[in-house]
Coordinates of C-alpha atoms and ligand atoms in Angstrom, one line a residue:
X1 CA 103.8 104.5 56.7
X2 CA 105.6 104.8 60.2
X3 CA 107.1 102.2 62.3
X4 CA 105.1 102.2 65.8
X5 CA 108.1 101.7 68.2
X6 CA 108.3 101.0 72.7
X7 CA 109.1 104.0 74.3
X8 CA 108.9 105.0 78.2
X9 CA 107.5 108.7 78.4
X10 CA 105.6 110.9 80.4
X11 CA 102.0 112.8 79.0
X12 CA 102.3 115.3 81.9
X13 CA 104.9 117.5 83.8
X14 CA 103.6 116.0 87.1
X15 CA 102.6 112.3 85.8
X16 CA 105.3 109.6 86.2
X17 CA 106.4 108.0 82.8
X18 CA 104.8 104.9 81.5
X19 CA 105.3 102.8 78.6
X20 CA 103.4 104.2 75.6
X21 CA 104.2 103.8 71.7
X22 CA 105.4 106.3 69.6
X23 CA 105.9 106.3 65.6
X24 CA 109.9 106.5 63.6
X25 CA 109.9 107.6 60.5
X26 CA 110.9 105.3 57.5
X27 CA 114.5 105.1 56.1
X28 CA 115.6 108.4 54.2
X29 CA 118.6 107.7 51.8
X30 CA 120.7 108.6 54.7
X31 CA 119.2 107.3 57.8
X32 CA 120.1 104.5 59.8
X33 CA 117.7 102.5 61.9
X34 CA 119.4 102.1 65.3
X35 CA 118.3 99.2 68.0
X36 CA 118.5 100.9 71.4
X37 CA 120.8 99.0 73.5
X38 CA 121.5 101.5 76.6
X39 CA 120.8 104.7 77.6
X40 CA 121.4 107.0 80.2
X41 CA 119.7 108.9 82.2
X42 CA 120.9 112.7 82.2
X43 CA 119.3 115.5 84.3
X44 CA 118.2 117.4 81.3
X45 CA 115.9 114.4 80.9
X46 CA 114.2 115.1 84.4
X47 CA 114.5 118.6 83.8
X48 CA 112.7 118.2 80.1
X49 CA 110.5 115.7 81.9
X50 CA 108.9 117.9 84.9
X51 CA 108.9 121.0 82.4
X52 CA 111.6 123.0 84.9
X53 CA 112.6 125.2 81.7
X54 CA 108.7 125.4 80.0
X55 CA 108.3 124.5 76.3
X56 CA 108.3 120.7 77.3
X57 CA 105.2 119.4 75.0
X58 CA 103.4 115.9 75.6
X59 CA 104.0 112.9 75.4
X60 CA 107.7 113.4 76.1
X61 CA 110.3 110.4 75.5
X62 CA 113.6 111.8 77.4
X63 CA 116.9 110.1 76.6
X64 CA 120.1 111.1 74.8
X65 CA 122.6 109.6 75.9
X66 CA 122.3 106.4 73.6
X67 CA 124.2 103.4 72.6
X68 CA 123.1 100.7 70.4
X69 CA 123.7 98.6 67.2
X70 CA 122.5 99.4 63.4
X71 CA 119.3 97.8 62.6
X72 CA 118.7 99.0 59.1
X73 CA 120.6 101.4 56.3
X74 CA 119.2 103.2 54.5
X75 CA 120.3 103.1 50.5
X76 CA 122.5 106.3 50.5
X77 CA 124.3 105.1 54.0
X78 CA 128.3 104.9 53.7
X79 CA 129.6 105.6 57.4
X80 CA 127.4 102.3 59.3
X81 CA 126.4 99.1 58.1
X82 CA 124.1 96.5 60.2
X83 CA 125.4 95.3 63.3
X84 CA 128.1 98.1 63.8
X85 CA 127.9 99.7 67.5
X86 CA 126.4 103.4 67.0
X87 CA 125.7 106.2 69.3
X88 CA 123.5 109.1 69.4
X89 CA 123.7 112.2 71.9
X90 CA 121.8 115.3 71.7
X91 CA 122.3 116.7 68.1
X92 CA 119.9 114.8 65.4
X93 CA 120.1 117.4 63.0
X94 CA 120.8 121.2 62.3
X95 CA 121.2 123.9 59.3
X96 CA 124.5 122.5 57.6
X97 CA 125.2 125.6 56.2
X98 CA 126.1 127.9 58.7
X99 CA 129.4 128.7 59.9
X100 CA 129.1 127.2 63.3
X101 CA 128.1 123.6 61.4
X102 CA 130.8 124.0 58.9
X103 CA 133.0 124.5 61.7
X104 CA 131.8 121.2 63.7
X105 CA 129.6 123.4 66.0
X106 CA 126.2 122.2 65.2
X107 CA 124.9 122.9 69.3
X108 CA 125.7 126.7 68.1
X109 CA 124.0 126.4 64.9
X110 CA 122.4 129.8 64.0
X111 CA 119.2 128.8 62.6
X112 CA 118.3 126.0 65.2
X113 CA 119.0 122.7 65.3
X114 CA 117.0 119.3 66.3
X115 CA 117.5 118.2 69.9
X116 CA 116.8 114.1 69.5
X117 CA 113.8 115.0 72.3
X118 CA 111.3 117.2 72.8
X119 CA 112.1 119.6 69.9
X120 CA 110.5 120.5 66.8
X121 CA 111.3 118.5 64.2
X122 CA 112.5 120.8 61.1
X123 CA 112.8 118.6 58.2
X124 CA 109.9 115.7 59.2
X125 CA 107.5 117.7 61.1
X126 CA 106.5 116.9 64.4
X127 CA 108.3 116.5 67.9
X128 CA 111.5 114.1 68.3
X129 CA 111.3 111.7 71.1
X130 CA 114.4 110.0 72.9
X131 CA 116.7 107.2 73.5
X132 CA 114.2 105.9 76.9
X133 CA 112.7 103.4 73.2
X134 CA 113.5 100.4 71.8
X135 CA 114.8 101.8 68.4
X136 CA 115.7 105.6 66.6
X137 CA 116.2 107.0 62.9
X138 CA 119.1 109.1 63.1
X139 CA 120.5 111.1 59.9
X140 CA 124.1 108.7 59.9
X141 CA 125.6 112.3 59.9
X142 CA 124.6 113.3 63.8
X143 CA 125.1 109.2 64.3
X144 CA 128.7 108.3 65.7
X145 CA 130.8 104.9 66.3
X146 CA 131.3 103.7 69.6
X147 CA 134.6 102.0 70.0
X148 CA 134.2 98.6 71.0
X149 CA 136.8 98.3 73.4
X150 CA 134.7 100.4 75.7
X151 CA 132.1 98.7 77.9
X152 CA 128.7 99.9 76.2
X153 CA 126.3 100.4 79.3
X154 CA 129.1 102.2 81.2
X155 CA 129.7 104.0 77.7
X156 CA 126.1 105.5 77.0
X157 CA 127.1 108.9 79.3
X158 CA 129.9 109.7 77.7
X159 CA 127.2 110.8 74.5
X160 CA 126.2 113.7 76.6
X161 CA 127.5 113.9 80.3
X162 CA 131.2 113.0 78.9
X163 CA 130.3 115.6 75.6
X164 CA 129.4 118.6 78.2
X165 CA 132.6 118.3 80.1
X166 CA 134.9 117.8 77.3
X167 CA 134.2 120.0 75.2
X168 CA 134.7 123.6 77.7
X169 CA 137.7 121.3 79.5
X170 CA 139.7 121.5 75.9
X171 CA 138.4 124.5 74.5
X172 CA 139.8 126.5 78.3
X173 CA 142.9 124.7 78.2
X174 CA 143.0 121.9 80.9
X175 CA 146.4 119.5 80.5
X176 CA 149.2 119.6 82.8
X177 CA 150.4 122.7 84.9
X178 CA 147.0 123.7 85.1
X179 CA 144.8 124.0 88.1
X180 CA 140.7 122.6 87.1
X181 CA 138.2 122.7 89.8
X182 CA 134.6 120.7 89.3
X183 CA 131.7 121.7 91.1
X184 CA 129.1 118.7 91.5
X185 CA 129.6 115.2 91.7
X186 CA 126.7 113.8 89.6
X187 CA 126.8 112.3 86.3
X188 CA 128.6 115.5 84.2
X189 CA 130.5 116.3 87.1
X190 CA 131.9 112.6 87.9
X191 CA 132.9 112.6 84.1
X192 CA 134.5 115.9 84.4
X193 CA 137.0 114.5 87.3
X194 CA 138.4 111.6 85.1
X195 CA 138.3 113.5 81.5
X196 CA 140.5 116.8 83.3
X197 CA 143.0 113.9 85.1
X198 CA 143.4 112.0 81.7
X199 CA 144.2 115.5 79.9
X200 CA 147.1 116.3 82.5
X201 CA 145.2 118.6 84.5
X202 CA 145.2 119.3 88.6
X203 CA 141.7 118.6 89.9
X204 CA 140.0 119.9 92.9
X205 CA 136.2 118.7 93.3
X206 CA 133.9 120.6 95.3
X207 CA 130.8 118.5 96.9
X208 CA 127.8 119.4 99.0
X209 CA 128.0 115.8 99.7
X210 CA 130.2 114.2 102.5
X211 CA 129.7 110.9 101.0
X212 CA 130.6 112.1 97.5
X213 CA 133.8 113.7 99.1
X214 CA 134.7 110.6 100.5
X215 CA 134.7 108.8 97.1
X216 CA 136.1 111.5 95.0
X217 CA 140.3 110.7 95.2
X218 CA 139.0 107.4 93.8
X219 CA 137.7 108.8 90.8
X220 CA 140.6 110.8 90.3
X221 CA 140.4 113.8 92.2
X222 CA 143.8 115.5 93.6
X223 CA 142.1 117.9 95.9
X224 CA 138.1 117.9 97.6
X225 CA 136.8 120.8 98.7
X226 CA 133.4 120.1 100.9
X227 CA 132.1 123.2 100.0
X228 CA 129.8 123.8 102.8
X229 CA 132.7 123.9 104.8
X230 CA 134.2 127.7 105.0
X231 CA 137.0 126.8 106.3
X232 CA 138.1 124.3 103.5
X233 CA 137.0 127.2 101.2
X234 CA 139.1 129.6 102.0
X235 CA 142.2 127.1 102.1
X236 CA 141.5 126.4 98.4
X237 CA 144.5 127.2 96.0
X238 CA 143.0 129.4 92.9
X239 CA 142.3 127.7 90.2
X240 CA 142.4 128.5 86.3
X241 CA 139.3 127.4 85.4
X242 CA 136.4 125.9 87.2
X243 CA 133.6 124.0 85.7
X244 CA 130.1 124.2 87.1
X245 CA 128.1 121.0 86.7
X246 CA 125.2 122.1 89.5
X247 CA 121.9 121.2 88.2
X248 CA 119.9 123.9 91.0
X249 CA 120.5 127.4 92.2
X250 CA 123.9 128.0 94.4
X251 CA 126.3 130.9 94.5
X252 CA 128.9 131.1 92.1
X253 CA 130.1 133.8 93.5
X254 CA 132.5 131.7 95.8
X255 CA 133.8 130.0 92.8
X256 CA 135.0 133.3 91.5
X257 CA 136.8 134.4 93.9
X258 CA 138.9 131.1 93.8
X259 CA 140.1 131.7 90.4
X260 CA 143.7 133.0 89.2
X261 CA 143.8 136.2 87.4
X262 CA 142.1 135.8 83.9
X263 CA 140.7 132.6 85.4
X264 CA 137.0 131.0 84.2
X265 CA 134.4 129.7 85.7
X266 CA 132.6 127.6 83.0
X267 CA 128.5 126.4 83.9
X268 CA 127.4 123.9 82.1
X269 CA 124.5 123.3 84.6
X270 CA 121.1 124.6 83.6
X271 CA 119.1 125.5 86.9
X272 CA 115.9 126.8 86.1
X273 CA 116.5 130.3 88.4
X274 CA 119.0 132.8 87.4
X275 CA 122.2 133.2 89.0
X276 CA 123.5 136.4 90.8
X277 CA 127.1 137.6 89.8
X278 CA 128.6 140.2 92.1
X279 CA 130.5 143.1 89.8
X280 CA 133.7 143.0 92.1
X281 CA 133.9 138.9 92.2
X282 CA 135.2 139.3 88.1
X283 CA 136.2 143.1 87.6
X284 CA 138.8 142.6 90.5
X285 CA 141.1 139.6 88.2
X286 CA 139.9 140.2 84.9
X287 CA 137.3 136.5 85.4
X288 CA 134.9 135.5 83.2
X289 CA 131.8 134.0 84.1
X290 CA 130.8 132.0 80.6
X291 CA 128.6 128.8 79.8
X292 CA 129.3 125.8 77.5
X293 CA 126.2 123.8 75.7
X294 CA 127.1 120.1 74.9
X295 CA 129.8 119.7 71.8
X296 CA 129.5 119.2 68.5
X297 CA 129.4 115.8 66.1
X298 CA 133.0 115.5 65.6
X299 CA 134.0 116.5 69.2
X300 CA 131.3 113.7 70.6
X301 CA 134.0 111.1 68.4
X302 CA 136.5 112.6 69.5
X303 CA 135.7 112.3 73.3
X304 CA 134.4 108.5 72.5
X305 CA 137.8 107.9 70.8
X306 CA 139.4 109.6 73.8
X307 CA 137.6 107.7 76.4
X308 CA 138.7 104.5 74.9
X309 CA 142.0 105.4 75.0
X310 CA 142.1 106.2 78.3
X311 CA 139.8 103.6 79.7
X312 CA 137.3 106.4 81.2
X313 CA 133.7 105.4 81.2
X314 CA 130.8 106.6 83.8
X315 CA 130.2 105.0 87.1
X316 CA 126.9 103.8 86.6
X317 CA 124.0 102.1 88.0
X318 CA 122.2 99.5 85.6
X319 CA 118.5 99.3 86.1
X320 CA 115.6 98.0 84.3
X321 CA 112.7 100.5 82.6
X322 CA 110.2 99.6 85.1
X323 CA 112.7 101.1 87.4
X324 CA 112.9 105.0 85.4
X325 CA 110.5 106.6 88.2
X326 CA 112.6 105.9 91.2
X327 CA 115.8 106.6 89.3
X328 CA 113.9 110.1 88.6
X329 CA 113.3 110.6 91.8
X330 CA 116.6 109.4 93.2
X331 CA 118.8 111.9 90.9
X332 CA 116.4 114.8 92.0
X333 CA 118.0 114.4 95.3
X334 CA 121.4 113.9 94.3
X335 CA 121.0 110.2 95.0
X336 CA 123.5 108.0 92.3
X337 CA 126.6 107.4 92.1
X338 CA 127.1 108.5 89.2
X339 CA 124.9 108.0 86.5
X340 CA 121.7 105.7 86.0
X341 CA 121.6 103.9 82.6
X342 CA 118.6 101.8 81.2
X343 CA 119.4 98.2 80.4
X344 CA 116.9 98.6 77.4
X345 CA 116.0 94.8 76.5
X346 CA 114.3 95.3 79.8
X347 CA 111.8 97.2 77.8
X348 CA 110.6 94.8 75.3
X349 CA 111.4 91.6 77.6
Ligands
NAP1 P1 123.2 115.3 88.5 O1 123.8 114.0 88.3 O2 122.0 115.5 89.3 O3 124.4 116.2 89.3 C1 124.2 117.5 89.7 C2 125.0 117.7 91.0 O4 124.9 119.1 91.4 C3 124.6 116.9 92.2 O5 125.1 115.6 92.2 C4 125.1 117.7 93.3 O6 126.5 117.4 93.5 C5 125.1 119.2 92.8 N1 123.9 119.9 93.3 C6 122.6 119.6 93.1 N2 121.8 120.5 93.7 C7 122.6 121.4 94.3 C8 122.5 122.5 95.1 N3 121.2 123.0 95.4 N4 123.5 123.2 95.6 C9 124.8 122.7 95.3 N5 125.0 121.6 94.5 C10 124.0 121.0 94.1 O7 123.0 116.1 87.2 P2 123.8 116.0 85.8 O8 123.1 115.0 84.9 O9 125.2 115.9 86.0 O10 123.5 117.4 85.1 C11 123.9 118.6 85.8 C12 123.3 119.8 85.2 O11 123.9 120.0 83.9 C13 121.8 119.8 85.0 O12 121.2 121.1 85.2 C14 121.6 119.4 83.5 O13 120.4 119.9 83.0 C15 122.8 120.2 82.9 N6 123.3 119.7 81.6 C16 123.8 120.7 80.8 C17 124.3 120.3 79.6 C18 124.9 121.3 78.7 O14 125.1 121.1 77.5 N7 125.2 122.5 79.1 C19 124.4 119.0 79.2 C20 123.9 118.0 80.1 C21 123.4 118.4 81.3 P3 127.2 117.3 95.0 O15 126.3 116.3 95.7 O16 128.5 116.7 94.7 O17 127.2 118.6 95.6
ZN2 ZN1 122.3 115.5 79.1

């Protein structure tokens, strides 16, 4: 028996998403039963949604970036019990047994592991579908605790957006004395600014958006860099690392020739064209040009636990589910500021 369950999805690559019903599985020993209370809306989930990679398969519930409240336990559960705060980013389940999940690095896990959307489902059969529902079965061990001093609808991105950034920011060294350039201001890019200042770092944002440049000392950039503007390129100090949060083609070979010797540029955008890399731009400096994919279970507490520590949460816009089309089409064109976050009662009500 399955539990049918509310969900917002889409049955087509070029069909808007509607509400439709999907099924959850029953409690397993060690799942827990999660009421949906917010999630955000990431571009992965448009990407996914409009089929921009291929492999999308319909109906398609995006979401993963969720925050909610335990429902139900099931009988083997020892981390959650009902009415705890929970969260849920990409990672629902993967091998266990490979180095790279022994090591807390279940996004690198070598056999494959379960995206909590639009992926196979290894152990149950089937596709996952996302947080953009009412309620989700989560394995308690890919399920983490929000902290409850952090306000819970602003909180939702940091299960993904604040993940993506954190995770290559720490593992390239930002903290004081060091020099971090962001390229995007959008949801992962917005959460890259205040997760490098909180670490100690130097920030310098670069923005195709004038409006976006305007705002960015408020969220904690040092330094903006429209980057449209030559000029204001070439005046750029070199950086140690920059992080590339741009969802759509661009040239990164600018970016590379504003890092220090042995510097990094770091993508963690997924445009759906491949990028040119000019041989000179990171033989000339000893760069690297290297990627990041989300983080693993542990690290997505850790950033939570770091986030409340250092008050950082997204800059979102609250909207209702009736309102998931617009938002769509909004943060195709770059338009939020910073991230758009489903008040899911709004579903149900
Ligand atoms: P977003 O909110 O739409 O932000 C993307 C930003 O990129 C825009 O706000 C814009 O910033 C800039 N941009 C967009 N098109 C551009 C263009 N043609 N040229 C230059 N800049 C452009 O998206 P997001 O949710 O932050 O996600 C960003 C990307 O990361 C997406 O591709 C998403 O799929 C990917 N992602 C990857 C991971 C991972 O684990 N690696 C995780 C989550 C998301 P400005 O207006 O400031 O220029
Ligand atoms: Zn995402």
């Amino acid at each position: 028996m399955m539990n049918i369950t509310k969900a917002f999805g889409t049955k087509a690559a070029e069909a808007p998403l509607k509400p439709i019903s999907i099924e959850r599985r029953n409690l397993s020993p060690n799942d827990v039963e999660i009421e949906i209370l917010y999630c955000g809306i990431c571009h992965s989930d448009l990407h996914a949604a409009r089929n921009d990679w291929g492999g999308s398969t319909y109906p398609l519930v995006p979401g993963h970036e969720i925050v909610g409240r335990i429902k139900k336990t099931g009988s083997k559960v020892s981390k959650f019990k009902v009415g705890d705060l929970a969260g849920v980013g990409c990672i629902v389940d993967s091998c266990r047994d490979c180095d790279h999940c022994h090591h807390g690095d279940e996004q690198y896990c070598e056999n494959g592991w379960t995206v909590v959307f639009n992926s196979p489902d290894q152990k149950y059969g089937g596709t996952t579908y996302g947080g953009f529902s009412e309620a989700i079965v989560v394995d308690e061990n890919y399920v983490v605790k929000v902290p409850d001093t952090l306000d819970l609808a602003s909180a939702a991105p940091i299960l993904c957006a604040g993940i993506t950034v954190y995770s290559p920011l720490k593992h390239w060294g930002a903290g004081p004395h060091k020099k971090i350039g962001i390229i995007g201001i959008g949801g992962l890019g917005h959460m890259a600014i205040k997760i490098a200042k909180a670490m100690g770092a130097e920030v310098t944002v670069f923005t195709t958006t004038q409006s976006k440049a305007d705002d960015a000392n408020r969220l904690g950039a040092d330094h903006v860099v429209l980057s449209t503007d030559v000029a204001q390129m070439s005046n750029c100090p070199k950086q140690d690392m920059i992080l590339d949060t741009v969802s759509a083609k661009h040239d990164v070979n600018a970016y590379l020739n504003l890092l220090k010797v042995d510097g990094a540029v770091v993508i963690v955008g997924l445009p759906n064209q491949p990028l040119e890399i000019g041989a000179f731009n990171v033989v000339n400096g000893r760069k690297s040009f290297s990627g990041s994919n989300i983080g693993g279970i542990a690290e997505t507490q850790e950033v939570l636990d770091f986030c409340a520590e250092h008050q950082v949460t997204a800059d979102i816009e609250l909207i209702q589910a009736s309102q998931i089309n617009e938002a769509f089409d909004r943060l195709e064109k770059g338009d939020v500021k910073y991230r758009f976050v489903i008040d899911m009662k709004t579903l149900t009500a």
